[in-house]
Amino acid sequence: MIEVLYFAWVRERIGLARETVETSAATPAALVAELAAREPRYAAAFADTSALRVALDQTLASFDAPLAGVREVAFFPPMTGG
Amino acid sequence: MIEVLYFAWVRERIGLARETVETSAATPAALVAELAAREPRYAAAFADTSALRVALDQTLASFDAPLAGVREVAFFPPMTGG
Amino acid sequence: MRVQVQTAPFDPATELAGFARGRHDIGATVSFTGLVRDDTGQLVALDIEHYPGMTEAAITAMVDEAVARWQLVDCRVIHRFGHLTPGEPIMMVATAARHRAEAFAAAEFLMDYLKSRAPFWKKEITDQGGDWVKAKDSDEDALTRW
Amino acid sequence: MRVQVQTAPFDPATELAGFARGRHDIGATVSFTGLVRDDTGQLVALDIEHYPGMTEAAITAMVDEAVARWQLVDCRVIHRFGHLTPGEPIMMVATAARHRAEAFAAAEFLMDYLKSRAPFWKKEITDQGGDWVKAKDSDEDALTRW
């Protein structure tokens, strides 16, 4: 069980800000593959992961970082703060 | 006739903030030579012109710039503003 | 040191009142304010989304790094989210240091990191709809100088 | 654009009130404040001498150059002279531009030029007497980047 959060256009494409996901994915990349296989809206959101960023427990990480022990995963486009 | 101004330690060494000088010096360097020949306090102030700056009519200039037509010459150490 | 992430509007001058005052070990302060700019006259609003929790943690980490690296005596960051209109301040950074080079470097470092590493996303709202602002390569490149 | 050379103390936050407000073409403002720093606990005052007339002209020329070079929308410089005590603001620069890089560059340019090209001379007053502050080679070198 992992909390998955979506922000900005990822959130809009999926139509959801957050959800709890039952998964044994070992990495964010594997989780993305699982989600993209669910429904077209997920496939659309995750079509190009090079345009996305991922945070594990609120820290930026890479898509092949280990998911073991992580409680919160977030997917979003590159930030535009400041 | 030219107005000559002194600032900071140049003013302190000469003991004067400004004076009117009768001169036919062609450049600030020539004016410095005339002044330094007057009295030890001038000689002390002008001992090392590489440590000094000169402004002609309130614009920074070099010691060999022409003095013709200039009404106000100022001698001072490098600025320490900001 | 203080980090504020808020929806409420703020006035940069009011926020700076008292910043770095009453001390004798500060030679320089720098402040930066980012405002909602409307280049086309079409912008109705800027909607800013953020990641509650991560935002505060990420900015605090940046501030801690800036304080250590440039030995800042004081540092503040304010960043808004939500609905902003043209001309409104979006965010502010203020740094206080012994010398001017340190105060400037820390402020620019914080701005570069806030641009690309703080979890905010801007959406420009016009009469035609909304457009997510795209991250610029130049903003990502700016990080390499630190 | 406004240049003030004055003996009166000023409060940077008060001076920034209203700066670059009520416009939609400004994306970034930067302010810099220089303060009297006392490193040793011995400083009684900083006496600042200036060259009336040339000071205003020199700073105005620097501001004009900064405005043209970075297309500033607004710019202010305040610089005090006379008798200042530790902790007091000496001077302030504020710039307003479309983007952050321009606002930062213009403020740093103005600071570098004010340091070495505006006719001010600082004297540090302690119980032991007065010492003219020496110009630093590094301040002169800083100009080569512009």
Coordinates of C-alpha atoms in Angstrom, one line a residue:
Chain A
M1 CA 0.0 0.0 0.0
I2 CA 1.4 3.3 -1.1
E3 CA 0.1 6.8 -1.4
V4 CA 0.4 8.2 -4.9
L5 CA 0.1 11.9 -5.5
Y6 CA -0.3 13.7 -8.8
F7 CA 0.3 17.4 -9.5
A8 CA -0.3 20.0 -12.2
W9 CA -1.0 18.5 -15.7
V10 CA -0.3 15.0 -14.4
R11 CA -3.2 15.4 -11.9
E12 CA -5.4 16.9 -14.6
R13 CA -4.8 14.1 -17.1
I14 CA -5.4 11.4 -14.5
G15 CA -8.3 13.3 -13.0
L16 CA -7.2 12.6 -9.5
A17 CA -5.0 14.4 -6.9
R18 CA -4.1 11.3 -4.9
E19 CA -4.9 7.6 -4.5
T20 CA -3.8 4.6 -2.4
V21 CA -2.3 2.0 -4.6
E22 CA -1.7 -1.7 -3.9
T23 CA 1.6 -2.5 -5.6
S24 CA 4.7 -4.5 -5.2
A25 CA 6.6 -2.4 -7.8
A26 CA 10.3 -2.2 -6.9
T27 CA 10.9 1.3 -8.4
P28 CA 8.9 4.3 -9.5
A29 CA 9.5 3.2 -13.1
A30 CA 7.8 -0.2 -12.4
L31 CA 4.9 1.6 -10.7
V32 CA 4.5 3.9 -13.7
A33 CA 4.4 0.8 -16.0
E34 CA 1.6 -0.7 -13.7
L35 CA -0.4 2.5 -13.7
A36 CA 0.0 3.2 -17.4
A37 CA -1.4 -0.3 -18.1
R38 CA -4.6 0.4 -16.1
E39 CA -6.4 3.0 -18.3
P40 CA -5.7 5.4 -21.2
R41 CA -5.8 8.4 -18.9
Y42 CA -2.8 7.0 -17.0
A43 CA -1.1 6.0 -20.2
A44 CA -1.5 9.6 -21.4
A45 CA -0.2 11.1 -18.2
F46 CA 2.9 8.8 -18.2
A47 CA 3.5 8.7 -22.0
D48 CA 6.9 10.4 -21.6
T49 CA 8.5 10.0 -18.2
S50 CA 11.5 12.1 -19.3
A51 CA 9.0 15.0 -19.0
L52 CA 8.2 14.0 -15.4
R53 CA 9.8 14.2 -12.0
V54 CA 9.2 11.8 -9.1
A55 CA 9.5 12.4 -5.3
L56 CA 9.7 9.6 -2.7
D57 CA 8.5 10.6 0.7
Q58 CA 8.7 14.3 -0.4
T59 CA 12.3 14.1 -1.6
L60 CA 13.2 14.2 -5.3
A61 CA 14.4 10.8 -6.6
S62 CA 15.1 9.0 -9.8
F63 CA 12.7 6.6 -11.5
D64 CA 14.9 3.6 -10.7
A65 CA 15.3 4.4 -7.0
P66 CA 14.1 1.6 -4.6
L67 CA 10.4 1.9 -3.5
A68 CA 10.9 -0.4 -0.5
G69 CA 9.7 1.4 2.7
V70 CA 8.4 4.4 0.8
R71 CA 5.0 5.6 2.0
E72 CA 4.3 8.4 -0.5
V73 CA 5.2 8.7 -4.1
A74 CA 4.5 11.9 -6.2
F75 CA 4.6 12.4 -9.9
F76 CA 4.7 15.8 -11.5
P77 CA 6.1 17.9 -14.3
P78 CA 9.3 19.9 -13.8
M79 CA 8.7 22.6 -11.2
T80 CA 8.1 26.2 -12.1
G81 CA 8.5 28.0 -8.8
G82 CA 10.1 31.4 -8.0
Chain B
M1 CA 42.6 80.6 -12.7
I2 CA 41.3 77.2 -11.7
E3 CA 39.4 75.9 -8.7
V4 CA 41.3 73.0 -7.1
L5 CA 39.5 70.7 -4.6
Y6 CA 41.0 68.1 -2.2
F7 CA 39.2 65.2 -0.6
A8 CA 39.8 62.7 2.2
W9 CA 43.4 62.3 3.2
V10 CA 44.6 64.6 0.4
R11 CA 42.5 67.4 2.0
E12 CA 43.8 66.5 5.5
R13 CA 47.5 66.5 4.4
I14 CA 47.2 69.8 2.6
G15 CA 45.0 71.2 5.3
L16 CA 42.6 72.7 2.8
A17 CA 39.4 71.6 1.1
R18 CA 39.6 74.0 -1.9
E19 CA 41.6 76.9 -3.3
T20 CA 41.8 79.0 -6.4
V21 CA 45.1 78.5 -8.2
E22 CA 46.8 80.7 -10.8
T23 CA 48.4 78.3 -13.2
S24 CA 49.2 77.7 -16.8
A25 CA 49.8 73.9 -16.3
A26 CA 48.7 72.0 -19.4
T27 CA 47.8 68.8 -17.5
P28 CA 46.9 67.6 -14.0
A29 CA 50.4 66.0 -13.8
A30 CA 52.0 69.4 -14.5
L31 CA 49.7 71.1 -11.9
V32 CA 50.7 68.5 -9.3
A33 CA 54.3 69.2 -10.0
E34 CA 53.7 73.0 -9.5
L35 CA 51.8 72.4 -6.2
A36 CA 54.3 69.9 -4.8
A37 CA 57.1 72.4 -5.3
R38 CA 55.2 74.9 -3.2
E39 CA 55.4 73.5 0.3
P40 CA 56.2 70.2 2.1
R41 CA 52.5 69.5 2.9
Y42 CA 51.7 69.5 -0.8
A43 CA 54.7 67.4 -1.6
A44 CA 53.5 64.9 1.1
A45 CA 50.0 64.8 -0.4
F46 CA 51.3 64.3 -3.9
A47 CA 54.2 62.0 -3.1
D48 CA 52.7 59.1 -5.0
T49 CA 50.2 60.1 -7.7
S50 CA 49.6 56.4 -8.5
A51 CA 47.6 56.4 -5.2
L52 CA 45.5 59.3 -6.4
R53 CA 42.7 60.0 -8.7
V54 CA 41.8 63.2 -10.5
A55 CA 38.5 64.6 -11.8
L56 CA 38.2 67.5 -14.3
D57 CA 35.0 69.4 -14.0
Q58 CA 33.6 66.5 -12.0
T59 CA 34.5 63.8 -14.4
L60 CA 37.2 61.2 -13.7
A61 CA 40.2 61.8 -16.0
S62 CA 43.9 60.8 -16.4
F63 CA 46.8 62.8 -15.1
D64 CA 47.9 63.7 -18.6
A65 CA 44.5 64.9 -19.9
P66 CA 44.4 68.5 -21.2
L67 CA 43.6 71.2 -18.6
A68 CA 42.6 73.8 -21.2
G69 CA 39.1 75.1 -20.5
V70 CA 38.7 73.2 -17.2
R71 CA 37.3 75.2 -14.4
E72 CA 37.5 72.7 -11.5
V73 CA 40.1 70.1 -10.8
A74 CA 39.8 67.6 -7.8
F75 CA 42.4 65.4 -6.3
F76 CA 41.5 62.5 -4.1
P77 CA 42.3 58.9 -3.1
P78 CA 40.5 55.9 -4.8
M79 CA 36.8 56.0 -3.9
T80 CA 35.3 53.8 -1.2
G81 CA 31.6 54.2 -1.7
G82 CA 28.8 51.6 -1.5
Chain C
M1 CA 15.7 32.2 9.4
R2 CA 12.1 32.0 8.4
V3 CA 10.3 30.2 5.6
Q4 CA 6.6 31.0 4.8
V5 CA 4.4 29.2 2.3
Q6 CA 1.0 30.9 2.1
T7 CA -2.0 31.9 0.0
A8 CA -2.3 35.3 1.6
P9 CA -1.0 38.3 -0.3
F10 CA 2.1 40.0 1.2
D11 CA 3.8 43.4 0.8
P12 CA 7.6 43.0 0.3
A13 CA 8.4 46.4 2.0
T14 CA 6.3 45.5 5.0
E15 CA 8.0 42.1 5.3
L16 CA 11.4 43.7 5.1
A17 CA 10.7 46.1 8.0
G18 CA 13.1 45.2 10.8
F19 CA 15.0 42.6 8.7
A20 CA 18.6 42.6 9.7
R21 CA 18.2 45.6 11.9
G22 CA 19.7 46.3 15.4
R23 CA 22.8 44.2 14.7
H24 CA 26.4 45.3 14.0
D25 CA 27.7 42.2 12.2
I26 CA 25.8 42.7 9.0
G27 CA 27.3 44.7 6.1
A28 CA 24.9 43.8 3.3
T29 CA 21.3 42.7 2.7
V30 CA 19.7 41.7 -0.6
S31 CA 16.1 41.1 -1.3
F32 CA 14.4 39.7 -4.4
T33 CA 10.7 39.9 -5.2
G34 CA 9.1 38.0 -8.0
L35 CA 5.8 39.5 -9.4
V36 CA 3.1 38.3 -11.7
R37 CA 4.0 39.8 -15.1
D38 CA 1.5 40.2 -17.9
D39 CA 3.3 40.5 -21.2
T40 CA 0.3 40.3 -23.5
G41 CA -2.4 42.2 -21.5
Q42 CA -4.4 38.9 -21.7
L43 CA -3.5 37.4 -18.3
V44 CA -6.4 37.1 -15.9
A45 CA -4.5 35.3 -13.2
L46 CA -1.7 33.0 -12.3
D47 CA -2.8 29.8 -10.4
I48 CA 0.0 28.3 -8.4
E49 CA -0.2 24.7 -7.2
H50 CA 2.2 23.3 -4.7
Y51 CA 3.0 20.1 -2.8
P52 CA 2.1 20.8 0.9
G53 CA 4.8 19.5 3.2
M54 CA 7.4 18.9 0.6
T55 CA 7.4 22.6 -0.3
E56 CA 8.3 23.7 3.2
A57 CA 10.9 20.9 3.6
A58 CA 12.5 21.7 0.2
I59 CA 12.8 25.4 0.8
T60 CA 14.1 24.9 4.3
A61 CA 16.8 22.6 3.0
M62 CA 17.8 25.3 0.4
V63 CA 17.9 28.0 3.1
D64 CA 20.0 25.8 5.4
E65 CA 22.5 25.2 2.5
A66 CA 22.7 28.9 1.7
V67 CA 23.2 29.9 5.3
A68 CA 26.0 27.4 5.7
R69 CA 27.7 28.2 2.4
W70 CA 27.6 32.0 2.6
Q71 CA 27.5 32.3 6.4
L72 CA 24.3 34.2 6.3
V73 CA 23.4 36.1 9.5
D74 CA 19.7 36.0 8.5
C75 CA 17.5 34.7 5.7
R76 CA 13.8 34.8 4.8
V77 CA 11.7 33.2 2.1
I78 CA 8.1 33.8 1.4
H79 CA 6.3 32.0 -1.4
R80 CA 2.6 32.2 -2.3
F81 CA 0.4 29.6 -3.9
G82 CA -3.2 29.7 -5.1
H83 CA -4.8 32.5 -7.2
L84 CA -2.7 35.6 -8.0
T85 CA -3.5 38.5 -10.2
P86 CA -1.1 40.6 -12.4
G87 CA 1.2 42.9 -10.5
E88 CA 1.0 40.9 -7.2
P89 CA 4.1 39.6 -5.5
I90 CA 4.6 35.9 -5.9
M91 CA 7.6 35.4 -3.7
M92 CA 10.4 37.1 -1.9
V93 CA 13.9 36.1 -0.7
A94 CA 15.9 38.2 1.7
T95 CA 19.5 37.5 2.8
A96 CA 21.8 39.2 5.3
A97 CA 25.6 38.7 5.3
R98 CA 28.9 40.3 6.3
H99 CA 29.7 41.3 2.7
R100 CA 27.8 42.1 -0.5
A101 CA 29.2 39.3 -2.6
E102 CA 27.8 36.7 -0.1
A103 CA 24.4 38.4 0.2
F104 CA 24.1 38.5 -3.6
A105 CA 25.3 35.0 -4.2
A106 CA 23.0 33.5 -1.6
A107 CA 20.0 35.3 -3.0
E108 CA 20.7 34.2 -6.5
F109 CA 21.4 30.6 -5.4
L110 CA 18.0 30.5 -3.6
M111 CA 16.2 32.0 -6.6
D112 CA 17.8 29.5 -9.0
Y113 CA 16.8 26.6 -6.7
L114 CA 13.3 27.9 -6.0
K115 CA 12.7 28.1 -9.7
S116 CA 13.6 24.4 -10.5
R117 CA 13.6 22.5 -7.2
A118 CA 10.7 23.8 -5.1
P119 CA 7.5 21.9 -5.9
F120 CA 5.4 24.7 -7.3
W121 CA 3.6 24.7 -10.7
K122 CA 2.3 27.8 -12.4
K123 CA -0.8 27.9 -14.6
E124 CA -1.5 31.1 -16.7
I125 CA -5.2 31.8 -16.9
T126 CA -6.5 33.9 -19.8
D127 CA -10.0 34.3 -21.3
Q128 CA -9.0 31.4 -23.6
G129 CA -8.4 29.0 -20.8
G130 CA -5.4 27.8 -18.7
D131 CA -1.8 26.9 -19.8
W132 CA 0.8 25.3 -17.5
V133 CA 4.0 27.3 -17.6
K134 CA 6.8 25.2 -19.1
A135 CA 10.0 24.8 -17.2
K136 CA 12.9 26.5 -19.1
D137 CA 16.1 24.7 -20.0
S138 CA 17.9 27.9 -19.0
D139 CA 16.5 27.6 -15.5
E140 CA 17.7 24.1 -15.2
D141 CA 21.1 25.1 -16.6
A142 CA 21.3 27.9 -14.1
L143 CA 21.8 25.3 -11.3
T144 CA 25.1 24.1 -12.8
R145 CA 26.9 27.3 -11.6
W146 CA 26.4 26.4 -7.9
Chain D
M1 CA 14.4 56.6 -11.7
R2 CA 15.6 58.4 -8.6
V3 CA 19.0 59.2 -7.1
Q4 CA 19.2 60.7 -3.6
V5 CA 22.5 61.7 -1.8
Q6 CA 21.7 62.7 1.7
T7 CA 22.9 63.0 5.3
A8 CA 19.6 62.0 6.8
P9 CA 19.1 58.4 8.0
F10 CA 16.7 56.3 5.9
D11 CA 14.8 53.0 6.4
P12 CA 15.2 50.6 3.5
A13 CA 11.8 49.0 4.0
T14 CA 10.1 52.4 4.1
E15 CA 11.9 53.5 1.0
L16 CA 10.8 50.3 -0.8
A17 CA 7.1 50.9 -0.1
G18 CA 5.4 51.3 -3.4
F19 CA 8.5 50.6 -5.5
A20 CA 7.5 48.9 -8.7
R21 CA 3.9 48.4 -7.6
G22 CA 0.8 48.9 -9.6
R23 CA 2.4 47.8 -12.9
H24 CA 2.0 44.6 -14.9
D25 CA 5.3 44.7 -16.8
I26 CA 7.7 43.9 -13.9
G27 CA 8.6 40.4 -13.1
A28 CA 11.4 41.0 -10.7
T29 CA 12.8 43.5 -8.2
V30 CA 16.1 43.4 -6.4
S31 CA 17.2 45.6 -3.5
F32 CA 20.6 45.9 -1.9
T33 CA 21.3 47.7 1.4
G34 CA 24.8 48.4 2.7
L35 CA 25.1 48.8 6.5
V36 CA 27.8 50.0 8.9
R37 CA 29.4 46.8 10.1
D38 CA 31.6 46.7 13.2
D39 CA 33.9 43.7 13.1
T40 CA 35.9 44.5 16.2
G41 CA 33.4 46.1 18.6
Q42 CA 35.7 49.2 18.5
L43 CA 33.9 51.2 15.8
V44 CA 32.4 54.4 17.1
A45 CA 31.3 55.8 13.7
L46 CA 31.8 55.9 10.0
D47 CA 32.4 59.3 8.6
I48 CA 31.6 59.5 4.9
E49 CA 33.0 62.4 2.8
H50 CA 31.7 63.1 -0.7
Y51 CA 32.1 65.4 -3.6
P52 CA 28.9 67.4 -3.9
G53 CA 27.7 67.7 -7.5
M54 CA 30.0 65.1 -8.9
T55 CA 28.4 62.5 -6.7
E56 CA 24.9 63.0 -8.0
A57 CA 26.2 63.2 -11.6
A58 CA 28.3 60.1 -11.3
I59 CA 25.5 58.0 -9.8
T60 CA 23.0 59.3 -12.3
A61 CA 25.3 58.2 -15.2
M62 CA 25.6 54.7 -13.6
V63 CA 21.8 54.5 -13.3
D64 CA 21.3 55.6 -16.9
E65 CA 23.7 53.0 -18.1
A66 CA 22.1 50.2 -16.0
V67 CA 18.6 51.2 -17.2
A68 CA 19.7 51.1 -20.8
R69 CA 21.7 47.9 -20.5
W70 CA 19.1 45.8 -18.6
Q71 CA 16.0 47.7 -19.8
L72 CA 15.1 48.5 -16.2
V73 CA 11.5 49.6 -15.6
D74 CA 12.5 51.4 -12.5
C75 CA 15.7 52.1 -10.5
R76 CA 16.5 53.9 -7.2
V77 CA 19.8 54.7 -5.5
I78 CA 20.1 56.3 -2.0
H79 CA 23.5 57.0 -0.6
R80 CA 24.3 58.8 2.7
F81 CA 27.2 60.9 3.7
G82 CA 28.3 62.4 7.0
H83 CA 28.3 60.7 10.4
L84 CA 27.0 57.1 10.6
T85 CA 26.9 54.7 13.5
P86 CA 27.2 50.9 13.5
G87 CA 24.1 49.1 12.2
E88 CA 22.9 52.1 10.2
P89 CA 22.1 51.8 6.5
I90 CA 24.7 53.5 4.4
M91 CA 23.1 53.1 1.0
M92 CA 20.5 51.3 -1.0
V93 CA 20.0 50.2 -4.6
A94 CA 16.7 49.0 -6.0
T95 CA 16.1 47.7 -9.5
A96 CA 12.9 46.5 -11.3
A97 CA 13.0 44.5 -14.6
R98 CA 11.1 42.0 -16.6
H99 CA 13.2 39.1 -15.5
R100 CA 15.2 38.1 -12.5
A101 CA 18.6 37.9 -14.3
E102 CA 18.3 41.5 -15.4
A103 CA 17.3 42.8 -12.0
F104 CA 20.1 41.0 -10.3
A105 CA 22.8 42.0 -12.9
A106 CA 21.8 45.7 -12.8
A107 CA 21.9 45.8 -9.0
E108 CA 25.3 44.1 -8.8
F109 CA 26.6 46.4 -11.6
L110 CA 25.5 49.5 -9.7
M111 CA 27.0 48.2 -6.4
D112 CA 30.4 47.5 -8.1
Y113 CA 30.4 50.9 -9.7
L114 CA 29.3 52.8 -6.6
K115 CA 32.1 51.1 -4.6
S116 CA 34.9 52.3 -6.9
R117 CA 33.5 55.1 -9.1
A118 CA 31.2 57.2 -6.9
P119 CA 33.2 59.9 -5.1
F120 CA 32.7 58.8 -1.5
W121 CA 35.5 58.3 1.0
K122 CA 34.9 56.4 4.3
K123 CA 36.8 57.1 7.5
E124 CA 36.5 54.6 10.4
I125 CA 36.3 56.4 13.8
T126 CA 37.4 54.5 16.9
D127 CA 38.6 55.6 20.4
Q128 CA 42.1 55.5 18.9
G129 CA 41.3 58.0 16.2
G130 CA 40.3 57.9 12.5
D131 CA 41.5 55.7 9.7
W132 CA 40.6 56.2 6.0
V133 CA 39.2 53.0 4.5
K134 CA 41.5 51.7 1.8
A135 CA 40.1 50.8 -1.6
K136 CA 40.4 47.1 -2.2
D137 CA 42.0 45.7 -5.4
S138 CA 39.2 43.2 -5.4
D139 CA 36.7 46.1 -5.8
E140 CA 38.6 47.5 -8.7
D141 CA 38.9 44.0 -10.2
A142 CA 35.1 43.5 -9.9
L143 CA 34.6 46.2 -12.6
T144 CA 36.2 44.1 -15.2
R145 CA 33.3 41.7 -15.4
W146 CA 30.9 44.4 -16.8

